[in-house]
Structure formats: structure tokens, C-alpha cells
Coordinates of C-alpha atoms in Angstrom, one line a residue:
M1 CA 62.3 -5.9 -17.2
S2 CA 64.3 -6.4 -13.6
D3 CA 63.8 -10.0 -12.4
T4 CA 63.8 -8.9 -8.6
F5 CA 60.8 -7.2 -6.9
D6 CA 59.6 -6.3 -3.3
L7 CA 56.8 -8.2 -3.8
I8 CA 55.4 -11.0 -5.8
V9 CA 51.6 -11.5 -6.3
V10 CA 50.4 -14.8 -7.4
G11 CA 47.0 -14.2 -8.9
G12 CA 45.0 -11.1 -10.0
G13 CA 41.7 -11.6 -8.7
P14 CA 40.0 -9.3 -6.2
G15 CA 42.4 -10.2 -3.3
G16 CA 45.6 -10.6 -5.5
Y17 CA 45.3 -7.1 -7.6
V18 CA 44.2 -5.1 -4.7
A19 CA 47.1 -6.3 -2.7
A20 CA 49.2 -5.0 -5.5
L21 CA 48.0 -2.0 -6.1
R22 CA 48.4 -1.2 -2.3
A23 CA 51.7 -2.5 -2.0
S24 CA 52.6 0.0 -5.0
Q25 CA 51.0 2.9 -3.1
L26 CA 53.4 2.3 -0.1
G27 CA 56.4 2.2 -2.4
M28 CA 57.2 -1.4 -2.9
N29 CA 58.4 -2.7 -6.6
V30 CA 55.3 -5.3 -7.3
A31 CA 55.3 -8.1 -10.0
L32 CA 51.7 -9.6 -10.3
V33 CA 51.5 -13.4 -11.9
E34 CA 47.9 -14.0 -13.8
D35 CA 47.5 -17.2 -16.0
A36 CA 44.0 -16.3 -17.3
Q37 CA 42.3 -12.8 -16.9
L38 CA 42.6 -10.0 -14.4
G39 CA 40.3 -9.7 -12.1
G40 CA 39.7 -13.7 -11.4
V41 CA 36.7 -15.3 -11.3
C42 CA 35.2 -13.0 -9.5
L43 CA 35.2 -9.9 -11.9
N44 CA 35.2 -12.4 -14.9
W45 CA 32.8 -15.3 -14.2
G46 CA 31.3 -14.6 -10.8
C47 CA 30.5 -11.4 -8.9
I48 CA 30.0 -8.8 -11.6
P49 CA 28.6 -10.7 -14.6
T50 CA 26.0 -12.6 -12.2
K51 CA 24.5 -9.3 -11.0
A52 CA 24.3 -8.2 -14.5
L53 CA 22.3 -11.3 -15.3
L54 CA 20.1 -10.4 -12.3
R55 CA 19.4 -6.9 -13.2
S56 CA 17.9 -8.0 -16.3
S57 CA 15.9 -10.5 -14.6
E58 CA 14.6 -8.1 -12.0
I59 CA 13.6 -5.9 -15.0
H60 CA 11.7 -8.7 -16.6
H61 CA 9.9 -9.8 -13.6
L62 CA 8.9 -5.9 -12.8
L63 CA 7.6 -5.7 -16.6
Y64 CA 4.9 -8.2 -15.3
E65 CA 4.1 -5.8 -12.3
V66 CA 3.8 -2.6 -13.9
G67 CA 0.0 -2.3 -13.6
T68 CA 0.3 -1.8 -10.1
F69 CA 2.2 1.5 -10.7
G70 CA -0.4 2.6 -13.2
L71 CA 1.5 1.5 -16.2
S72 CA 1.1 -0.7 -19.0
V73 CA 3.3 -2.7 -21.5
E74 CA 2.4 -5.0 -23.9
N75 CA 3.7 -7.8 -25.7
I76 CA 6.6 -8.7 -23.2
S77 CA 9.7 -10.6 -24.6
F78 CA 13.2 -10.9 -24.2
D79 CA 16.4 -11.8 -26.5
L80 CA 18.7 -14.1 -23.8
S81 CA 21.7 -13.6 -26.3
K82 CA 21.6 -9.9 -25.5
I83 CA 21.2 -10.4 -21.9
V84 CA 24.0 -12.9 -21.8
A85 CA 26.1 -10.3 -24.4
R86 CA 25.5 -7.3 -22.0
S87 CA 26.9 -9.3 -18.7
R88 CA 30.1 -10.2 -20.9
G89 CA 30.3 -7.0 -22.1
I90 CA 30.4 -5.7 -18.2
A91 CA 32.7 -8.2 -17.3
R92 CA 35.3 -7.2 -20.3
R93 CA 34.8 -3.4 -19.3
M94 CA 36.0 -4.0 -15.7
G95 CA 38.6 -6.1 -16.6
G96 CA 39.9 -3.5 -18.7
G97 CA 39.7 -1.3 -15.8
V98 CA 41.9 -3.7 -13.7
A99 CA 44.9 -3.6 -16.5
H100 CA 44.5 0.1 -16.8
L101 CA 44.9 0.3 -12.9
L102 CA 47.6 -1.6 -12.4
K103 CA 49.5 0.0 -15.4
K104 CA 49.0 3.4 -13.7
A105 CA 50.5 1.7 -10.4
D106 CA 53.5 0.5 -12.4
V107 CA 52.8 -2.8 -11.4
T108 CA 54.5 -5.4 -13.6
V109 CA 51.8 -8.0 -15.1
L110 CA 53.3 -11.4 -15.8
N111 CA 51.2 -13.5 -17.9
G112 CA 51.7 -17.3 -16.8
R113 CA 51.5 -19.5 -13.9
A114 CA 53.6 -19.1 -11.1
R115 CA 55.2 -21.6 -8.8
L116 CA 57.6 -21.2 -5.7
A117 CA 60.8 -22.5 -6.7
G118 CA 62.9 -22.1 -3.5
R119 CA 65.2 -19.2 -2.3
T120 CA 68.2 -17.5 -3.2
G121 CA 69.4 -15.9 -0.1
E122 CA 66.4 -14.2 1.7
A123 CA 64.5 -14.4 -1.5
H124 CA 62.0 -16.3 -2.7
N125 CA 62.2 -17.6 -6.2
V126 CA 59.2 -17.9 -8.4
S127 CA 59.1 -19.5 -11.6
V128 CA 56.7 -18.3 -14.3
T129 CA 55.6 -20.4 -17.2
R130 CA 53.2 -19.7 -19.9
D131 CA 52.0 -22.0 -22.9
G132 CA 55.0 -24.5 -23.0
Q133 CA 57.8 -21.6 -23.3
D134 CA 60.8 -21.5 -21.2
A135 CA 60.4 -20.7 -17.5
T136 CA 61.2 -16.9 -16.4
T137 CA 62.5 -17.0 -12.8
V138 CA 61.5 -13.8 -10.8
R139 CA 62.2 -13.2 -7.0
A140 CA 61.3 -11.4 -4.0
P141 CA 61.1 -11.5 -0.4
H142 CA 57.6 -11.6 0.0
V143 CA 55.2 -13.6 -2.2
I144 CA 51.3 -13.6 -1.5
L145 CA 49.4 -16.5 -3.0
A146 CA 45.8 -15.6 -4.1
T147 CA 45.1 -18.4 -6.5
G148 CA 41.4 -18.3 -5.5
A149 CA 39.2 -21.5 -5.9
R150 CA 37.0 -23.3 -8.2
G151 CA 33.6 -25.2 -7.9
R152 CA 33.6 -28.6 -6.3
Q153 CA 32.9 -31.9 -8.1
L154 CA 30.7 -34.6 -6.7
P155 CA 30.9 -38.2 -7.9
G156 CA 27.8 -38.7 -10.0
L157 CA 27.3 -35.1 -10.3
E158 CA 30.1 -33.7 -12.3
T159 CA 29.8 -30.9 -14.6
D160 CA 30.0 -31.7 -18.2
G161 CA 29.8 -28.0 -19.7
K162 CA 26.6 -29.3 -21.7
L163 CA 23.7 -30.5 -19.7
V164 CA 25.4 -30.1 -16.1
W165 CA 26.6 -26.6 -15.8
G166 CA 28.9 -25.1 -13.6
A167 CA 29.1 -21.1 -13.3
R168 CA 30.7 -20.2 -16.4
E169 CA 27.7 -22.5 -18.3
A170 CA 24.9 -21.0 -16.1
M171 CA 26.2 -17.6 -17.1
T172 CA 26.5 -17.8 -20.9
P173 CA 23.3 -20.0 -21.7
S174 CA 22.5 -20.1 -25.9
D175 CA 19.0 -21.3 -24.9
L176 CA 16.7 -20.7 -21.7
P177 CA 15.9 -24.2 -20.1
K178 CA 12.6 -24.6 -19.5
R179 CA 13.3 -27.0 -16.6
L180 CA 16.2 -26.6 -14.3
L181 CA 17.7 -28.4 -11.3
V182 CA 19.7 -26.3 -9.2
I183 CA 21.9 -28.7 -6.8
G184 CA 23.1 -26.5 -3.6
S185 CA 21.3 -23.6 -1.8
G186 CA 24.2 -21.0 -0.9
A187 CA 24.5 -17.8 -2.3
I188 CA 25.7 -19.1 -5.8
G189 CA 23.1 -21.6 -6.5
I190 CA 20.3 -19.4 -5.0
E191 CA 21.5 -16.7 -7.1
F192 CA 21.2 -18.6 -10.4
A193 CA 17.9 -20.3 -9.3
S194 CA 16.4 -16.7 -8.7
F195 CA 17.6 -15.4 -11.9
Y196 CA 16.1 -18.5 -13.9
R197 CA 13.0 -18.5 -12.4
N198 CA 12.4 -14.7 -13.1
M199 CA 13.1 -15.2 -16.7
G200 CA 10.5 -18.2 -16.7
S201 CA 12.4 -21.5 -16.2
E202 CA 10.5 -23.9 -14.2
V203 CA 13.3 -24.3 -11.1
T204 CA 13.8 -27.0 -8.6
V205 CA 16.3 -26.3 -5.8
A206 CA 17.9 -29.6 -4.2
E207 CA 19.7 -28.8 -0.5
V208 CA 21.3 -31.7 1.3
A209 CA 20.9 -29.9 4.5
D210 CA 17.7 -29.3 6.6
R211 CA 17.3 -25.6 5.0
I212 CA 18.4 -23.2 2.3
L213 CA 21.1 -20.7 2.6
I214 CA 22.5 -22.4 5.4
A215 CA 25.2 -19.4 6.4
E216 CA 21.9 -17.2 7.4
D217 CA 19.8 -16.8 10.5
P218 CA 17.4 -19.6 10.5
E219 CA 14.5 -17.1 10.5
I220 CA 15.8 -15.3 7.5
S221 CA 16.4 -18.6 5.8
A222 CA 12.5 -19.9 6.6
F223 CA 11.4 -16.3 5.1
A224 CA 13.5 -16.7 1.9
R225 CA 12.4 -20.1 1.2
K226 CA 8.4 -19.0 1.6
A227 CA 9.2 -16.0 -1.0
F228 CA 11.0 -18.4 -3.4
E229 CA 8.4 -20.8 -3.1
K230 CA 5.5 -18.1 -3.9
Q231 CA 7.2 -17.3 -6.5
G232 CA 7.0 -21.0 -8.0
M233 CA 10.5 -22.6 -6.9
K234 CA 10.3 -26.1 -5.8
I235 CA 12.3 -26.4 -2.9
M236 CA 13.7 -29.6 -1.3
T237 CA 15.4 -29.5 1.7
G238 CA 17.5 -32.8 3.3
A239 CA 17.5 -33.9 0.1
K240 CA 20.0 -36.6 -1.6
V241 CA 20.4 -36.4 -5.4
G242 CA 21.1 -39.8 -7.0
P243 CA 23.4 -40.0 -9.9
L244 CA 22.7 -38.2 -13.1
Q245 CA 21.4 -40.2 -16.0
K246 CA 21.8 -38.1 -19.1
S247 CA 20.1 -38.6 -22.7
E248 CA 20.7 -36.0 -25.7
N249 CA 18.9 -33.2 -24.4
E250 CA 17.8 -33.9 -20.8
V251 CA 18.6 -35.2 -17.5
S252 CA 17.1 -37.6 -15.1
T253 CA 17.7 -38.2 -11.5
T254 CA 16.4 -39.5 -8.3
I255 CA 16.1 -37.0 -5.0
E256 CA 15.2 -38.5 -1.5
N257 CA 14.2 -36.7 1.5
A258 CA 12.0 -37.1 4.5
D259 CA 8.7 -36.6 2.0
G260 CA 10.2 -39.5 -0.1
R261 CA 11.4 -40.4 -3.5
T262 CA 11.0 -38.3 -6.3
E263 CA 11.9 -38.9 -9.5
L264 CA 12.7 -35.7 -11.8
T265 CA 13.6 -35.1 -15.5
V266 CA 14.7 -31.5 -16.2
D267 CA 16.6 -29.8 -19.6
R268 CA 19.8 -28.8 -17.5
V269 CA 21.3 -29.1 -13.8
I270 CA 23.3 -26.3 -12.1
C271 CA 25.9 -28.0 -9.6
A272 CA 26.8 -25.2 -6.7
V273 CA 27.9 -27.5 -4.1
G274 CA 30.9 -25.8 -2.7
I275 CA 34.6 -24.8 -3.5
V276 CA 37.8 -26.1 -3.4
G277 CA 41.1 -24.2 -3.0
N278 CA 43.7 -24.0 -6.2
V279 CA 46.7 -25.2 -4.4
E280 CA 48.0 -27.3 -7.0
D281 CA 51.1 -27.3 -8.6
L282 CA 52.1 -24.1 -6.7
G283 CA 55.7 -25.7 -5.5
L284 CA 54.6 -25.9 -2.0
E285 CA 56.4 -29.1 -1.3
G286 CA 59.2 -28.9 1.2
T287 CA 58.0 -25.5 2.4
G288 CA 56.3 -24.7 5.8
V289 CA 53.0 -24.0 4.0
K290 CA 50.5 -26.3 5.6
V291 CA 47.1 -27.0 3.5
E292 CA 44.1 -27.9 5.1
R293 CA 41.0 -29.6 3.3
T294 CA 42.2 -27.8 0.2
H295 CA 43.1 -24.3 2.0
I296 CA 46.2 -22.9 2.9
V297 CA 46.4 -22.2 6.5
T298 CA 47.1 -18.8 7.5
D299 CA 47.2 -16.6 10.6
G300 CA 45.5 -13.2 11.2
F301 CA 47.9 -11.7 9.3
C302 CA 47.7 -14.0 6.5
R303 CA 51.1 -15.3 7.3
T304 CA 51.6 -19.0 6.4
G305 CA 54.0 -21.3 8.2
E306 CA 56.6 -20.3 5.4
P307 CA 58.6 -17.1 6.4
G308 CA 57.8 -14.5 3.5
I309 CA 55.1 -16.5 2.2
Y310 CA 51.1 -15.2 2.5
A311 CA 47.8 -16.3 1.2
I312 CA 44.5 -14.5 1.0
G313 CA 41.1 -14.6 -0.5
D314 CA 39.6 -18.2 -1.1
V315 CA 42.7 -20.2 -1.3
A316 CA 43.3 -19.3 2.3
G317 CA 39.5 -20.6 3.5
A318 CA 36.1 -19.2 4.3
P319 CA 34.3 -17.0 4.0
W320 CA 34.8 -17.2 0.4
L321 CA 33.9 -13.6 -0.7
A322 CA 35.5 -11.0 -2.8
H323 CA 35.5 -8.1 0.0
K324 CA 37.2 -10.5 2.2
A325 CA 39.9 -11.2 0.1
S326 CA 40.4 -7.4 -0.8
H327 CA 40.5 -6.7 2.6
E328 CA 42.9 -9.8 3.4
G329 CA 45.2 -8.5 0.4
I330 CA 45.7 -4.6 2.1
L331 CA 45.9 -5.9 5.6
C332 CA 48.6 -8.3 4.7
V333 CA 50.7 -5.9 2.4
E334 CA 50.4 -3.2 5.3
K335 CA 51.9 -5.7 7.7
I336 CA 54.7 -6.3 5.3
A337 CA 55.1 -2.7 4.9
G338 CA 55.5 -2.3 8.6
R339 CA 52.5 -0.8 9.7
S340 CA 49.9 -1.8 12.5
P341 CA 46.4 -3.0 10.5
Q342 CA 44.2 -5.1 12.7
P343 CA 43.4 -8.5 12.2
L344 CA 40.2 -9.5 10.0
H345 CA 37.7 -10.4 12.4
P346 CA 35.5 -13.1 10.7
L347 CA 32.3 -11.9 12.3
N348 CA 32.6 -8.5 10.9
I349 CA 32.6 -9.6 7.1
P350 CA 29.1 -9.2 5.7
G351 CA 27.4 -11.9 3.2
C352 CA 25.2 -10.8 0.5
T353 CA 22.9 -13.0 -1.6
Y354 CA 21.3 -11.0 -4.7
S355 CA 18.4 -12.8 -5.4
R356 CA 14.7 -11.8 -5.3
P357 CA 14.2 -10.7 -2.4
Q358 CA 18.0 -9.9 -1.6
V359 CA 19.4 -11.3 1.6
A360 CA 22.1 -9.9 3.9
S361 CA 24.0 -10.3 7.2
V362 CA 26.8 -9.8 9.5
G363 CA 27.9 -11.2 12.7
Y364 CA 26.0 -13.9 15.1
S365 CA 22.9 -15.4 13.9
E366 CA 20.2 -15.7 17.3
E367 CA 21.1 -19.2 17.3
K368 CA 24.7 -18.7 17.4
A369 CA 24.9 -15.8 19.7
L370 CA 23.0 -18.1 22.4
A371 CA 25.6 -21.0 21.7
A372 CA 27.9 -18.5 22.3
G373 CA 27.0 -17.9 25.8
H374 CA 25.1 -14.5 25.0
K375 CA 22.1 -13.4 26.8
I376 CA 20.4 -11.5 24.0
R377 CA 17.9 -9.0 22.9
V378 CA 16.2 -9.4 19.4
G379 CA 14.5 -7.1 17.3
R380 CA 12.4 -7.1 14.4
F381 CA 10.8 -5.1 12.0
P382 CA 9.1 -5.9 8.8
F383 CA 9.4 -3.9 5.2
I384 CA 5.4 -3.7 5.2
A385 CA 5.3 -1.2 7.8
N386 CA 7.9 1.2 6.2
G387 CA 6.8 4.0 4.0
K388 CA 9.5 3.9 1.3
A389 CA 9.1 0.1 1.0
V390 CA 5.1 0.4 0.5
A391 CA 5.7 3.0 -2.1
M392 CA 8.3 0.8 -4.0
G393 CA 5.9 -2.0 -4.1
E394 CA 8.9 -4.0 -2.1
T395 CA 7.1 -5.0 1.1
E396 CA 8.5 -7.8 1.1
G397 CA 11.1 -8.3 3.8
M398 CA 12.3 -7.5 7.3
V399 CA 15.2 -6.7 9.5
K400 CA 16.4 -8.6 12.5
T401 CA 18.9 -7.4 15.0
V402 CA 20.6 -9.4 17.5
F403 CA 22.1 -7.5 20.6
D404 CA 23.8 -8.7 23.8
A405 CA 21.4 -7.5 26.7
A406 CA 24.0 -6.6 29.1
T407 CA 26.4 -4.7 27.0
G408 CA 24.4 -3.4 24.3
E409 CA 26.7 -4.7 21.8
L410 CA 25.6 -5.5 18.4
L411 CA 25.9 -9.2 17.7
G412 CA 24.5 -9.8 14.4
A413 CA 21.9 -8.3 12.0
H414 CA 20.0 -10.2 9.3
M415 CA 18.1 -8.6 6.5
I416 CA 16.0 -9.7 3.8
G417 CA 14.5 -7.6 1.1
A418 CA 15.0 -5.0 -1.7
E419 CA 18.2 -3.2 -1.5
V420 CA 19.4 -5.1 1.7
T421 CA 22.8 -5.5 0.2
E422 CA 23.4 -2.0 0.0
M423 CA 22.0 -1.2 3.8
I424 CA 24.1 -3.9 5.4
Q425 CA 27.6 -1.6 5.5
G426 CA 25.6 0.4 8.4
Y427 CA 25.4 -2.7 10.5
V428 CA 28.8 -3.4 9.7
I429 CA 30.4 0.1 10.4
T430 CA 28.5 -0.4 14.0
R431 CA 30.3 -3.8 14.7
T432 CA 33.6 -2.6 13.5
A433 CA 33.4 0.8 15.5
E434 CA 32.3 -1.3 18.3
L435 CA 29.1 0.7 18.9
T436 CA 26.3 0.0 21.0
E437 CA 22.4 0.3 21.0
A438 CA 23.0 3.6 22.3
E439 CA 24.4 5.3 19.0
L440 CA 22.3 3.0 16.9
I441 CA 19.1 4.7 18.6
E442 CA 20.6 8.2 18.6
T443 CA 21.5 8.1 14.8
V444 CA 19.0 10.1 12.7
F445 CA 18.1 7.9 9.7
P446 CA 16.6 9.9 6.5
H447 CA 12.8 9.7 5.6
P448 CA 11.6 8.0 3.4
T449 CA 14.0 5.4 3.0
I450 CA 14.2 1.5 3.6
S451 CA 17.2 2.0 5.9
E452 CA 14.6 3.3 8.6
T453 CA 14.1 -0.5 9.2
M454 CA 17.3 -0.6 10.6
H455 CA 16.6 2.2 13.3
E456 CA 13.5 0.3 13.8
A457 CA 14.8 -3.2 14.3
T458 CA 17.3 -1.6 16.6
L459 CA 14.6 0.1 18.5
A460 CA 12.2 -2.9 18.5
A461 CA 15.4 -4.8 20.5
F462 CA 14.6 -2.6 23.1
D463 CA 10.9 -2.2 23.3
G464 CA 10.8 0.9 21.3
A465 CA 9.6 0.5 17.9
L466 CA 7.5 3.3 16.9
H467 CA 5.8 1.7 13.7
I468 CA 4.5 -1.6 14.8

């Protein structure tokens, strides 16, 4: 194996492996260094296996609703070990797919931990070590850091793998906890809360902010809270969780908010209070790479303050999304190759939460559009007025659009309900292509589909909704 490459990618997650594949397509000789599993946290312990779990829980919920469809099912039960095994099997299958793609693209995969080790001429040296073996040094003029992030640990709320779970333990339970406390109501916390509630656990969600899903439009956040509480979740906002008191097989704590002080005892706790970037032991000392609040500072093309060193994905800061990481990997590599990619616009990155109901959004919320100085027009359309949603029995949902009143620019779109994570891309294309309400109004949406709510929400912003 040669020790010299055109590009070295550190980290094989959705940012790193996609960057390596694109670089190979553009004719570069590429090495990818990964010290754990190809596909990263997303594929192995995040995006993919959690969706497999959520799918099982959705079906479990539907089994109790089949009577409304003229069907009957008796003796509903589940095997948690098989649900978990299916999830883990899907993760392994997808990981094998990534390995195959990298091999097919002639990317050199090095198993080990990478560390920047100075320069040799114009090339950056990268030291790769594995299990105490002698280090191997590879070099390239360009190095992309795609080392990802990990769950944040708060004093008194640290995960222990037994009673207080992080994401990995929450994905691989041996038994279903009867009582569960989820600390944090971002996408990760809400998805786990949704899974366990659908499977029958008593779920309490504690959020320090004044509302859940704080990244979403407040109206959507309020809709989601109402839906979750209707399902039986207990949600506490403005909540401060006291230290966790552990016994042999349960956890007690005190939660304080505006409603007072609540004593709570549960079987398990899931801590989902944010993430920190994996910036330790990367050899950044003595370089021009700047780290702020555990994340590497980059420009619009993922360049750091050190020439030839780039950072993408979670380690480079919010939003912490796999599709953001992949896109950054592509544009970073294309910039290195001398092409002319457009820098990534943060407001054009969609966010998705795969709870029941699903939540999806892109761009400004109504609140932030006003704060940015826009005069706006807002449209809303409920799922209950959509024929396909009614036929599917999925009437709990709505679409909200925010347009600039003067130009017709789509400033933001916010959706909650069945399959909205599959539909949000229509609004993302609208923003990326800089289309206006005129093009959306003239677009023919197929009937009957839930996506017609997107058309109606646009019409509603301009006083033209037809079905409400």
C-alpha cells in the first residue's frame, strides 16, 4: 500500500464515507480512516436502526387500531428481542453496503485512530494507530476531519449503561421498562419517547426549555405536545431535573418547573441533552484549526484555519444531521477538486423527527421570519381536510407555510403528520431553486395524496385555499 494519497478522510460516517466516494469519482486517490464501524453513529447507532425500531412501534400501535379499518386481530403481543434483532440486522446490512461501495470505488480503508502529525513539504502527515500497534503514517495535501460527535454528559445525569441510558442502550433493551423518563425533547429524545410509548411504556419527558422540539416553529411544537399528551405521554417543560438517585433496578429524582416540585421514580432514564464534537486527540495543537464549544470552526466550503485541513458533519457544528454531513462532504471535495460548488445555506437544510406524528421543517419559523424583518404571509392547512389522510386514518396533522409578502419567497415550511418527512423535500427544492409562491401555485399535485396539503397551505397564504 502506498503511504501517499491525494486526500485522507478521517471518519467513516455519512459525511466521511460520502466525501471519500465523491473524491474517488473525481479521480482522487483516497484513504479513509475509521476506528470503529463504517457508516458511523448514524448508520450503526442512530438514524437507521432507530427508524427500524420506530417502524415496529408504529405497526404495534396500528394493531390496536385495525378495528377502524374493518379488520380484527386477537392476542396482540410482541417479542422485544426480535424487534431489537431486526434493527441491529438492518444496521449491519447497511454497514456492509458502505464497505462494498468503498471497495468498489478503490478507496483505501485504514482501521485505526487518526491524528494529525505535522507536515512533510506540502503534505499533511496523519498517524494511524490501532490497539497499541506501531503507528502507520500516511500523508496527503488535503485532510477532511469527519469525526462526528457523542452524547453530552451533564453532572448528576451521567449515563451508566444500566439504569441511565444513552442512545446505544436505548436501542438495545433486553426488557421494556414500564416507567421511563426521557431528559431532553429534541429529535432524539422525542423519537425514543415515541417508540417506548407506542410499545406500552409510561413515558415522562422533561425539557429545560419552555417548549418541546425547540428547533421547530412554536405552533408545530404546541401541536406536537398536544398529540403526544393525547397518546398518554407526560410532558414537563421549563423543567429542572435533580440528581438521579439509583437503587438496584430503579431511579428516583425530583423535577421542578412552574407547576411545582414532582417526585418521580422510574425503571430507566434516557438522557438526550445534546452532543459534543469529537475533537480530542486529533493533533490540532499547533495548527490553525480553531475549536469553539467542542466544534471545529469552518467557512462555507468546510475549510478550517489551517490550509489543507477541512471539517464536515457533526464535528463542524449545527445542524447535527446526517444529510448535512453528506452534502458538506460533497461540496468540500468538489471545492478541493477545483470545481465551483455553492456553499451550504443553513436555512435550506431540512430537519426531520420520526415520531408519531412525524415532524419536518425547512427555513424560517414564523417567529424568526418576523424577527429577521420580513413582512409575511402565512398559510395553514389541516390533514383532516385532505381526502387521502382521511382514507388512511391519519387526520392528525397540518402544514404551515411562511412567505415573504413582497417577493413571494418561501421563507419557511413546517409540517406535522403522517409521512411529512417524505414530503418536506418539495419545499426544500422550492427554497434551493429560489422559486416563489407563483411556481408552487402553478404546480400540479397528484390526487389523492397527502402532498396536496402542501399545495393548499401555499394557496392559503394567499387567500386561495380551496378545501377549507
